[in-house]
mmCIF file of C-alpha atoms in Angstrom:
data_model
loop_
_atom_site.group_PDB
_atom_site.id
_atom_site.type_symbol
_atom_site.label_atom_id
_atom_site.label_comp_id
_atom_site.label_asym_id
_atom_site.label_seq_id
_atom_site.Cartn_x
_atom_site.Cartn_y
_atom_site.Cartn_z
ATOM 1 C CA UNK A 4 -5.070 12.547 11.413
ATOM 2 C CA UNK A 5 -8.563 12.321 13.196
ATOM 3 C CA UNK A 6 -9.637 15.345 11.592
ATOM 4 C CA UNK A 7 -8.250 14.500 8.302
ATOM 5 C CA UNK A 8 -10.355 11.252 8.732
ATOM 6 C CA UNK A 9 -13.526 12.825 9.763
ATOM 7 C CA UNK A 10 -13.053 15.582 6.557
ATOM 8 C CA UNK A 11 -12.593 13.032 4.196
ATOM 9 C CA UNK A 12 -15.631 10.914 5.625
ATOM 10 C CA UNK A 13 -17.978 14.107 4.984
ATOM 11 C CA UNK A 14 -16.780 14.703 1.942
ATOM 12 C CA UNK A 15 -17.521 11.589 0.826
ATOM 13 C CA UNK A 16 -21.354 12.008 1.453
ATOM 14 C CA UNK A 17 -21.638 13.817 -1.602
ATOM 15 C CA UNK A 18 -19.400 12.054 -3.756
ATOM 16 C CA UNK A 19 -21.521 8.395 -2.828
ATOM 17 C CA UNK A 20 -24.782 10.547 -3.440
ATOM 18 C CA UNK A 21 -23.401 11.634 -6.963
ATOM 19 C CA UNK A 22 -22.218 8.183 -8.011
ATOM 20 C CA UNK A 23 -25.401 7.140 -6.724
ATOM 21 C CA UNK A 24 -27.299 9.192 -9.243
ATOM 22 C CA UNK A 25 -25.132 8.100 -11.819
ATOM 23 C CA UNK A 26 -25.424 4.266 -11.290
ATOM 24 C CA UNK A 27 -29.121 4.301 -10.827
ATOM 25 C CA UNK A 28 -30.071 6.509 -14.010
ATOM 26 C CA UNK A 29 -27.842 4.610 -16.576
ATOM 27 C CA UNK A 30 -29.006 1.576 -15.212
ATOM 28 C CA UNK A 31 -32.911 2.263 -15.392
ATOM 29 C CA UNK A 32 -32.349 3.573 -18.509
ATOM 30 C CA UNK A 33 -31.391 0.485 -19.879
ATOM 31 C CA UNK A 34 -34.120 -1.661 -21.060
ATOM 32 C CA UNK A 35 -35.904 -4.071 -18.216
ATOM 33 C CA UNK A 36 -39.698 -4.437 -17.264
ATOM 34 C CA UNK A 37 -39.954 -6.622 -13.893
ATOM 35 C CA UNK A 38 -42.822 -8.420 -15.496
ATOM 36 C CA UNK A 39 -40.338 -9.820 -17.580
ATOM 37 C CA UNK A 40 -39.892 -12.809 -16.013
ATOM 38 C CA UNK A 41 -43.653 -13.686 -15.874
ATOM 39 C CA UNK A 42 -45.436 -16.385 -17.056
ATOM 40 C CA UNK A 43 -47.011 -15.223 -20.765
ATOM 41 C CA UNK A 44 -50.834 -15.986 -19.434
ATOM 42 C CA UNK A 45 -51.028 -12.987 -17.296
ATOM 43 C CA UNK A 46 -52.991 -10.529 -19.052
ATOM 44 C CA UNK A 47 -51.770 -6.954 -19.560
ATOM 45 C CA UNK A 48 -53.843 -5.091 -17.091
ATOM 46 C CA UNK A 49 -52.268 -7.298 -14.285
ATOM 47 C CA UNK A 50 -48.706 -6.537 -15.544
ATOM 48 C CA UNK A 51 -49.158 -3.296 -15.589
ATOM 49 C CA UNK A 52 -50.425 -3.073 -12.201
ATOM 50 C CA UNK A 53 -47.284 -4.949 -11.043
ATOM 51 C CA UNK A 54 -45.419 -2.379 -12.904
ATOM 52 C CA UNK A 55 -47.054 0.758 -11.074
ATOM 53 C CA UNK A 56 -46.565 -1.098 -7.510
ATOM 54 C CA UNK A 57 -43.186 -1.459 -7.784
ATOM 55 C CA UNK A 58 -43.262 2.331 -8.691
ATOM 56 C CA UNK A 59 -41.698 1.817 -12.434
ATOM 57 C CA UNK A 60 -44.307 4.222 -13.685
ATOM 58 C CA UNK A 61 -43.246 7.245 -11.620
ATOM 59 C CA UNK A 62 -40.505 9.903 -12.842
ATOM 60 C CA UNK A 63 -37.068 8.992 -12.624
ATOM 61 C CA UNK A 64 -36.289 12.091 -9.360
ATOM 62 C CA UNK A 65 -38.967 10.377 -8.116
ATOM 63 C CA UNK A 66 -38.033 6.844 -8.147
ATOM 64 C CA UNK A 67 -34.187 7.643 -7.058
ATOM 65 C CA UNK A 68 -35.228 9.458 -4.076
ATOM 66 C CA UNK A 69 -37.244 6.631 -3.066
ATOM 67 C CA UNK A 70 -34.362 4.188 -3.580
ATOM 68 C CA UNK A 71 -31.918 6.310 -1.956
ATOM 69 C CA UNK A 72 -33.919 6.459 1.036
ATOM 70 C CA UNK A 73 -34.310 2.576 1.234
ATOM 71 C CA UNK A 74 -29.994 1.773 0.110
ATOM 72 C CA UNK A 75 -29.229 4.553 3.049
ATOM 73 C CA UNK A 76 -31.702 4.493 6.064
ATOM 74 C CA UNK A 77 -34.248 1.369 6.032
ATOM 75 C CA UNK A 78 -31.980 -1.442 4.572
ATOM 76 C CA UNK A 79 -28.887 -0.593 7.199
ATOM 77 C CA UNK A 80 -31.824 -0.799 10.211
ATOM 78 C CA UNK A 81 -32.746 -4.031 8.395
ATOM 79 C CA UNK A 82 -29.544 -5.477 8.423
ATOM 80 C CA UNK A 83 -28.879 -3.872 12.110
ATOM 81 C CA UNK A 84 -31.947 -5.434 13.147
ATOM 82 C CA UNK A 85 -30.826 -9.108 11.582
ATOM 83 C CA UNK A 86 -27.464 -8.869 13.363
ATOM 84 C CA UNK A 87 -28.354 -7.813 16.632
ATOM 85 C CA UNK A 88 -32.040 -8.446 17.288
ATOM 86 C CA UNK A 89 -33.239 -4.900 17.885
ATOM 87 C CA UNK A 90 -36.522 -3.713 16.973
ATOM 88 C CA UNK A 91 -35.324 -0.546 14.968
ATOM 89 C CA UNK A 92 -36.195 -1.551 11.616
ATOM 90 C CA UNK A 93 -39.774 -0.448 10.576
ATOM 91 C CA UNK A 94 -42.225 -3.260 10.690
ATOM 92 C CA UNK A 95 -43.734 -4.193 7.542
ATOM 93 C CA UNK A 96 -41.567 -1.409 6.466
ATOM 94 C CA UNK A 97 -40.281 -1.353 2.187
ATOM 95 C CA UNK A 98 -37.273 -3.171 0.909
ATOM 96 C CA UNK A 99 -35.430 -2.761 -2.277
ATOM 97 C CA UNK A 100 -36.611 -5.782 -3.969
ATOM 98 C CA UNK A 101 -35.477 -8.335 -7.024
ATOM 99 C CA UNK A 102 -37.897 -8.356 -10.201
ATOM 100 C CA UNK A 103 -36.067 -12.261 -10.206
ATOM 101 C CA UNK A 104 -36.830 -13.495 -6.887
ATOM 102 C CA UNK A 105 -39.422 -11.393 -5.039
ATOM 103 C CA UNK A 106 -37.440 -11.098 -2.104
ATOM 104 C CA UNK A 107 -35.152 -8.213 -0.703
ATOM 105 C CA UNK A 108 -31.698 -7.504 -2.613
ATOM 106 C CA UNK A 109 -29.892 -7.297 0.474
ATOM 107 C CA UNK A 110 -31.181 -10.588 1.980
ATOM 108 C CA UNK A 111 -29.788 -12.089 -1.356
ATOM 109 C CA UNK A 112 -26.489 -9.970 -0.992
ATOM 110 C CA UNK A 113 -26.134 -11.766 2.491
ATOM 111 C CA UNK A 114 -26.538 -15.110 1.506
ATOM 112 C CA UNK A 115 -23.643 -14.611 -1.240
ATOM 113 C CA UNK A 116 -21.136 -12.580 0.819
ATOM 114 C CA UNK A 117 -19.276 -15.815 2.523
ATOM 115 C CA UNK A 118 -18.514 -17.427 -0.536
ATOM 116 C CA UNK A 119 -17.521 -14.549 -2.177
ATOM 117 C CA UNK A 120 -15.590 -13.516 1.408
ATOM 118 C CA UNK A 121 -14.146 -16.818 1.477
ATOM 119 C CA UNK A 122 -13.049 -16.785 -2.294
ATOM 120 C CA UNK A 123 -11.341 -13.522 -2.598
ATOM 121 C CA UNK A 124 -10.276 -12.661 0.793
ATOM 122 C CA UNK A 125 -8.317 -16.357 1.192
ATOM 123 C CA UNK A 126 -7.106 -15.230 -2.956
ATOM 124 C CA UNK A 127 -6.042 -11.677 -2.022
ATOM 125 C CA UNK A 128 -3.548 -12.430 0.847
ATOM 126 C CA UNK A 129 -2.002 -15.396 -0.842
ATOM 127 C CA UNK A 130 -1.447 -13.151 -3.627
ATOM 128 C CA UNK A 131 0.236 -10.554 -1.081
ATOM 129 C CA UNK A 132 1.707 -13.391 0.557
ATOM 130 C CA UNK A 133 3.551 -14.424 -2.947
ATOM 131 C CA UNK A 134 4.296 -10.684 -4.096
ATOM 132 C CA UNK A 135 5.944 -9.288 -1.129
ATOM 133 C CA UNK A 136 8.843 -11.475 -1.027
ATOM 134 C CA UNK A 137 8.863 -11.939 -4.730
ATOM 135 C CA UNK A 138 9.526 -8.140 -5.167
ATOM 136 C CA UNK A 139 11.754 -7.574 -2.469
ATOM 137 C CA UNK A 140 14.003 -10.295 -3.271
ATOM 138 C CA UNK A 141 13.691 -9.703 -6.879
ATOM 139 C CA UNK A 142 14.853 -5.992 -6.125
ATOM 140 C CA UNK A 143 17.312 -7.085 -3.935
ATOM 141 C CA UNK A 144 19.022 -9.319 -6.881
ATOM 142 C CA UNK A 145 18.064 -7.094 -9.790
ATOM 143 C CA UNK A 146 18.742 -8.463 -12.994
ATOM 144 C CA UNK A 147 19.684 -12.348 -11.021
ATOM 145 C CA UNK A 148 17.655 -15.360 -13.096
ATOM 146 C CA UNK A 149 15.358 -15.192 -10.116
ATOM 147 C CA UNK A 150 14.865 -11.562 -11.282
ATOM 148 C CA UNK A 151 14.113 -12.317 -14.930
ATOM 149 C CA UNK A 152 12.039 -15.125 -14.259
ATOM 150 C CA UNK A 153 10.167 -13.870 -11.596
ATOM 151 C CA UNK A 154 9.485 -10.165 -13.838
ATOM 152 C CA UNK A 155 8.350 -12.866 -16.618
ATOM 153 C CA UNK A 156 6.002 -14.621 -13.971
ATOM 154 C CA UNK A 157 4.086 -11.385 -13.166
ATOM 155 C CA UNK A 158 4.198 -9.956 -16.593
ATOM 156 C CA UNK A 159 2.294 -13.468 -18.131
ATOM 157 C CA UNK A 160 0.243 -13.340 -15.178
ATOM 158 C CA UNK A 161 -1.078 -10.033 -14.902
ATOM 159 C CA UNK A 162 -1.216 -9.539 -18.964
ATOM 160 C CA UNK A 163 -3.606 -13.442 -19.004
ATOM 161 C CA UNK A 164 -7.280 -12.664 -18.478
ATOM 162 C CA UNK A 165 -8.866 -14.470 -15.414
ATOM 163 C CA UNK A 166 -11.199 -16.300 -17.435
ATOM 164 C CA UNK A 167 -8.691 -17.887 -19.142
ATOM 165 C CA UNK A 168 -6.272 -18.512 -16.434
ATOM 166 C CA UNK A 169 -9.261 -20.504 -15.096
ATOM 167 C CA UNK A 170 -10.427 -22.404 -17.571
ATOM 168 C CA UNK A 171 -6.555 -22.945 -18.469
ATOM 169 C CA UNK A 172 -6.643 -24.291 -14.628
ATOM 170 C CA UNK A 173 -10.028 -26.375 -15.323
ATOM 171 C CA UNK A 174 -7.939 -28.454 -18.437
ATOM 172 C CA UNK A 175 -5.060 -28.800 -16.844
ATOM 173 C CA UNK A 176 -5.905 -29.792 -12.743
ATOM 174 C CA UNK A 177 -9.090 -30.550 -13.329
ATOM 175 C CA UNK A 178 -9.802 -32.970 -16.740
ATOM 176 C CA UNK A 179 -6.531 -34.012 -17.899
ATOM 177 C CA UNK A 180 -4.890 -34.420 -14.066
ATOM 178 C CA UNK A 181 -8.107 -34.678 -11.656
ATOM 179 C CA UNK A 182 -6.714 -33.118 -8.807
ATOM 180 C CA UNK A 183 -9.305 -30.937 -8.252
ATOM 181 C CA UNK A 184 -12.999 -30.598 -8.812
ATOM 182 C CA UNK A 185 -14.019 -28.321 -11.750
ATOM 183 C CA UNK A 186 -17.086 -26.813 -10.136
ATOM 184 C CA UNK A 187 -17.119 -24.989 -6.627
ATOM 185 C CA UNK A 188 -20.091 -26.593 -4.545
ATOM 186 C CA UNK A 189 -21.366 -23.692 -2.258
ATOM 187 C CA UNK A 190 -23.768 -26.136 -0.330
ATOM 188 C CA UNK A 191 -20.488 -28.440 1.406
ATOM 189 C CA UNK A 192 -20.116 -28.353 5.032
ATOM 190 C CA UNK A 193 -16.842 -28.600 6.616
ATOM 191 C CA UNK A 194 -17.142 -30.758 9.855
ATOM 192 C CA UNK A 195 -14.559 -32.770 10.355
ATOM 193 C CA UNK A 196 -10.999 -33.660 8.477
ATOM 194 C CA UNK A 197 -12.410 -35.269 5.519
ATOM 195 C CA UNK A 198 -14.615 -32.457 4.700
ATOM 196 C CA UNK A 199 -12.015 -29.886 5.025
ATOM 197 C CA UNK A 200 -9.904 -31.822 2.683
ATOM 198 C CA UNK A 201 -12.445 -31.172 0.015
ATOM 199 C CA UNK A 202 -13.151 -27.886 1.040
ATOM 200 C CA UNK A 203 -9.844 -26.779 0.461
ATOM 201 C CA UNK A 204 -9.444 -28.902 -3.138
ATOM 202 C CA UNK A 205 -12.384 -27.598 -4.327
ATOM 203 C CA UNK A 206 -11.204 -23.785 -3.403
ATOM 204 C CA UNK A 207 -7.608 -24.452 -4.196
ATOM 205 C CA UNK A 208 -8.171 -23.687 -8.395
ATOM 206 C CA UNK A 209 -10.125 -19.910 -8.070
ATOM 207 C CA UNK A 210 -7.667 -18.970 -5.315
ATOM 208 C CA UNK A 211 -4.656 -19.574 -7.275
ATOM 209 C CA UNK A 212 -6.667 -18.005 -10.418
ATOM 210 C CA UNK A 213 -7.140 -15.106 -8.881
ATOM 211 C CA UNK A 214 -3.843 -14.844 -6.631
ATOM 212 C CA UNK A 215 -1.622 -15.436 -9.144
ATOM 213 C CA UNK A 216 -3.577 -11.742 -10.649
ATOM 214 C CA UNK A 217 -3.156 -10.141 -7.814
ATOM 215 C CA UNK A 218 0.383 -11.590 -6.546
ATOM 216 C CA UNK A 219 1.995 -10.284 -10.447
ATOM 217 C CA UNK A 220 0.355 -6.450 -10.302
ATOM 218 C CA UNK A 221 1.523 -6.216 -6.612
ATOM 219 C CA UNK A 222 5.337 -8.061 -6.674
ATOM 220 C CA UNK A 223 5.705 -5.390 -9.835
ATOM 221 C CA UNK A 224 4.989 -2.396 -7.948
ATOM 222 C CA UNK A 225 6.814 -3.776 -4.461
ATOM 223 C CA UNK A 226 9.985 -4.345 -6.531
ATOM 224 C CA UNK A 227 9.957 -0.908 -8.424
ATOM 225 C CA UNK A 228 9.376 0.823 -4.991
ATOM 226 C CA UNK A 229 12.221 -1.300 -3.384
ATOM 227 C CA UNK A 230 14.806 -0.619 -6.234
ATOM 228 C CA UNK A 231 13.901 3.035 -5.646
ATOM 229 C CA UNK A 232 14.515 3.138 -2.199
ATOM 230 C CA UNK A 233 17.561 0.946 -2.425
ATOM 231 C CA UNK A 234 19.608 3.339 -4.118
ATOM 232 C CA UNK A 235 18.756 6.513 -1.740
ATOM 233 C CA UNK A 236 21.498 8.312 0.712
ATOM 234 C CA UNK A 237 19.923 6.674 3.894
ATOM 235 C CA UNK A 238 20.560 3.539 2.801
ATOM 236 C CA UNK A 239 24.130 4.375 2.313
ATOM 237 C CA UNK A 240 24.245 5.700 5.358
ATOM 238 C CA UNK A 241 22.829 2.907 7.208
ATOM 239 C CA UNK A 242 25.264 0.748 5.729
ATOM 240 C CA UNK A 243 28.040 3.243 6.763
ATOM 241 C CA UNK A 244 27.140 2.650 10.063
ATOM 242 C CA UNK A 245 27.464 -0.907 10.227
ATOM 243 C CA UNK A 246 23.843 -2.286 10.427
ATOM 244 C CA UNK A 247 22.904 -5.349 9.262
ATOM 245 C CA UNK A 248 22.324 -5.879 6.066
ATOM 246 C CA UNK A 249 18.566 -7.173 7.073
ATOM 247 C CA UNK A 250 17.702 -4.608 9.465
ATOM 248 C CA UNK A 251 18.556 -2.093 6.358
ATOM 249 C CA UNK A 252 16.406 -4.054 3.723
ATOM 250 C CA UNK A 253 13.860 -5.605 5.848
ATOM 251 C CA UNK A 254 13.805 -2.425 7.854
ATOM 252 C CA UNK A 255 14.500 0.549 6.567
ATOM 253 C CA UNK A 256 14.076 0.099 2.887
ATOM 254 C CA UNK A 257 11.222 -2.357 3.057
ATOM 255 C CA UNK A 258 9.296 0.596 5.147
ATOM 256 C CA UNK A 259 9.852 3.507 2.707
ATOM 257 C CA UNK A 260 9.123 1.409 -0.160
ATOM 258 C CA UNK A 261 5.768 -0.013 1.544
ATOM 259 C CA UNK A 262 3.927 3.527 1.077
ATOM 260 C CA UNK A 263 3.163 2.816 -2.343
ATOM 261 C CA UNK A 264 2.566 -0.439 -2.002
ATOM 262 C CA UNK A 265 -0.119 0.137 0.115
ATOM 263 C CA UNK A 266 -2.094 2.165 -1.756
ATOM 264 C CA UNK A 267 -2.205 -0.817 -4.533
ATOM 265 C CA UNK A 268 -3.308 -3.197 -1.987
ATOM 266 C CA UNK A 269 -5.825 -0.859 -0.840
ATOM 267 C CA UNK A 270 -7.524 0.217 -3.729
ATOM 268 C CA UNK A 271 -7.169 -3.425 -5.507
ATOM 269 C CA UNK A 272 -9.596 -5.081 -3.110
ATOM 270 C CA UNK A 273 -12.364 -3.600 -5.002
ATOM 271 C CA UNK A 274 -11.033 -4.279 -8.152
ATOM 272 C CA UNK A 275 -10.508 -7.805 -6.479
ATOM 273 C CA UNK A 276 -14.430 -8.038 -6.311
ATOM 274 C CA UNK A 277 -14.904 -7.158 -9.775
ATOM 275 C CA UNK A 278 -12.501 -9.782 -10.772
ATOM 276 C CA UNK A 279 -14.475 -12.138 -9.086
ATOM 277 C CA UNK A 280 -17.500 -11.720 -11.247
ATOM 278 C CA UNK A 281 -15.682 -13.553 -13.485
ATOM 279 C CA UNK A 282 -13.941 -15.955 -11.491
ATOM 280 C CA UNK A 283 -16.947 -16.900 -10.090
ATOM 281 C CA UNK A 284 -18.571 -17.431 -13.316
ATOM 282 C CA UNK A 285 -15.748 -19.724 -14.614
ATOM 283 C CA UNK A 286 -15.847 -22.113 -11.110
ATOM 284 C CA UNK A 287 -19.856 -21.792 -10.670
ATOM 285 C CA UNK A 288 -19.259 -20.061 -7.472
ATOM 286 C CA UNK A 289 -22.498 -19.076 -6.162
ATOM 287 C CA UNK A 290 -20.970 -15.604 -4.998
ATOM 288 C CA UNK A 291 -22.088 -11.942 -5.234
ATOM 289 C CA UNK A 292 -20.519 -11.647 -8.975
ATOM 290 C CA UNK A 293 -22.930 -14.554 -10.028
ATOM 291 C CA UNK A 294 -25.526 -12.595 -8.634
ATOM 292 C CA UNK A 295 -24.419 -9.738 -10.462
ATOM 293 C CA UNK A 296 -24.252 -11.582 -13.525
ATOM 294 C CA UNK A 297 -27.830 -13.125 -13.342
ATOM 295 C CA UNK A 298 -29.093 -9.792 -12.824
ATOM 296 C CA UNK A 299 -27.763 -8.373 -15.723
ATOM 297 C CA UNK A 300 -28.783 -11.094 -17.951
ATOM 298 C CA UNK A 301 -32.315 -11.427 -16.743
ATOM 299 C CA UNK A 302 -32.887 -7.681 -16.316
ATOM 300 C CA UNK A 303 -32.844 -7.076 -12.293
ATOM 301 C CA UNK A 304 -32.262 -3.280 -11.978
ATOM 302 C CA UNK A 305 -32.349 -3.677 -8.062
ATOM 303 C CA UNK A 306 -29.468 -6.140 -7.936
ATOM 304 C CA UNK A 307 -27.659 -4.472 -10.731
ATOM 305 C CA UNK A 308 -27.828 -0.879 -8.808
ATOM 306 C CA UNK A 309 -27.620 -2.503 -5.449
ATOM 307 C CA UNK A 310 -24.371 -4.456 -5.785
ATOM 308 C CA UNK A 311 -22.643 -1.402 -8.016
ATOM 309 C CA UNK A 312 -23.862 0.982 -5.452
ATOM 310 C CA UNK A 313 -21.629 -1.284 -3.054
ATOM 311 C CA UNK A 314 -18.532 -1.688 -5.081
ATOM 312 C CA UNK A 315 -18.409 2.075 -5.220
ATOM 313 C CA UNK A 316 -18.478 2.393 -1.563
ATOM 314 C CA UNK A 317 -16.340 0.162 -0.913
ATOM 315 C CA UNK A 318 -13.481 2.092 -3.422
ATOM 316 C CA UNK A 319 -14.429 5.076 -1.630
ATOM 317 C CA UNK A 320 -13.451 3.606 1.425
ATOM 318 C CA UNK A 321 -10.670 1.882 0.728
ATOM 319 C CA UNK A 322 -9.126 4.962 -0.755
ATOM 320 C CA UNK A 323 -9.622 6.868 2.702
ATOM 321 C CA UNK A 324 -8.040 3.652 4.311
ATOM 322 C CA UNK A 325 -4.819 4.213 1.566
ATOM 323 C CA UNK A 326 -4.670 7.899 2.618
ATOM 324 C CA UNK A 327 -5.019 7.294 6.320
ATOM 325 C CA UNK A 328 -2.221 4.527 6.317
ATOM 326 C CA UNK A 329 0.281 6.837 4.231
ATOM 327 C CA UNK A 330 0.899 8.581 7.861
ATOM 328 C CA UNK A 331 1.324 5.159 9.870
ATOM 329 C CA UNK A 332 4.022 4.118 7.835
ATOM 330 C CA UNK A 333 5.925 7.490 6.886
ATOM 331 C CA UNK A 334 5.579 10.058 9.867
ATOM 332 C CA UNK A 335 6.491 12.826 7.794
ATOM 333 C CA UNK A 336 3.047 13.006 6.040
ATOM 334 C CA UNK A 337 0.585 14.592 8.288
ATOM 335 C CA UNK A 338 -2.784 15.594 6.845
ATOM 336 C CA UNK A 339 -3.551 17.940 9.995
#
């Protein structure tokens, strides 16, 4: 399994250098200036030599080489150097910087990550939460009511748009009702009971949004796995036995049927992030997919091929993670 691990790792060098390529070329070939966003008095000659500072001017090779080396080697020893306090970042040293702000992408990227962390992580495991039970018992009782209604659940859930499930939400909880506020405010502090009431009202809406998405994709596959497993000569067997009839669904069956299962879950947390973007847009979460958003809209290639760059790492990795947990739940697959 180690060596399986450390293969896959190197071979993914060249696939995050290729998709690399890819991200940055389409989007610099879309049309941006970074003087954009200046005021109208500044003459030409000045824009232009904003334009060959930020190296806009030189050839594309040119420019993605120089990118590459600031995404792989000088932004990680920033970030090391922010975390732990160790000199190892070169001082005075380039950043990738925003044409919006003036200030390095990845400081911006930090700032975001909790809310965005706090948004879809707390979203993602309710929505396992809901769909592991929901497909094992709705396996377990195949064609019952809870069945039906449960298959009907997940069907209008994952087939409803996020953006729509939230502003749906924003109607019903939020005008109409008043349970909960329409708008996420990133700048509350939690400090004491009170707080953390609000904290959790105010979170309670793009949660549910968003784990109600990932809670119907997940309970379908968990119940199509279990129904598959259910019916297999082990089973039988078990049963034959005289084992209980948890330890054989909980147990035995639930174990099997978790292989596939797993690779959803695994490969859905990017996809989780991308839903987000929208989410986030619908709740004025000030997240990563606002940043994203922003970016696009005013024209911020560095943000735009900065935050892409890191959703496709992050489904490169989580694949790997998918693979490597296919052999800790079924022993039979060994990679070495």
């Amino acid at each position: 399994m180690l060596t399986y691990t450390i293969r896959r790792l190197i071979l993914a060098i060249p696939t995050l250098l290729f998709i690399s390529f890819i991200i940055f070329l389409i989007v610099k070939l879309s049309p941006s200036d970074p003087t954009a966003g200046l005021p109208l008095t500044i003459p030409p000659e000045v824009r232009e030599q904003i334009r060959q500072s930020l190296g806009v001017n030189d050839p594309i090779l040119i420019q993605y080489f120089k990118w590459l080396k600031l995404m792989m080697w000088d932004e990680p020893l920033h970030l090391i150097e922010g975390w732990t306090g160790w000199n190892v970042a070169p001082e005075g040293g380039a950043r990738i910087i925003s044409y919006q702000t003036r200030s390095p992408v990845m400081d911006l990227i930090i700032q975001r990550m909790p809310q965005t962390l706090w948004v879809v992580g707390t979203s993602y495991i309710v929505g396992i939460l809901i769909a592991l039970p929901l497909g094992i018992i709705s396996a377990y009782k195949q064609y019952s009511i809870f069945d039906q209604v449960g298959t009907f659940i997940s069907m209008v859930g994952f087939s409803v748009p996020t953006f729509f499930t939230g502003v749906l939400f924003i109607v019903i909880f939020a005008v109409n009702l008043g349970w909960f506020p329409s708008v996420y405010n990133t700048t509350h502090v939690v400090t004491d009971w009170d707080s953390f009431v609000v904290q959790l009202k105010q979170i309670i809406m793009p949660v549910m949004v968003l784990g109600l998405y990932n809670a119907s994709q997940i309970s379908r596959y968990m119940r199509a796995s279990m129904l598959d497993n259910l019916n297999q000569d082990y089973v039988r067997t078990a049963r034959a036995k005289g084992l209980n009839e948890k330890v054989v669904v909980l147990v035995h069956v639930l174990r099997n049927s978790m292989i596939p299962v797993v690779t959803v879950i695994a490969l859905n947390i990017p996809a989780v992030f991308g839903g987000a973007i929208i989410t986030e847009q619908v709740f004025k979460v000030n997240g990563i997919g606002q940043l994203l958003i922003i970016a696009i809209q005013g024209g911020d290639v560095p943000v735009v091929q900065t935050v892409s760059f890191i959703f496709a790492v992050l489904i490169v990795l989580f694949n790997l993670l998918a693979d490597v947990l296919y052999g800790v739940l079924d022993p039979r697959i060994r990679y070495d």
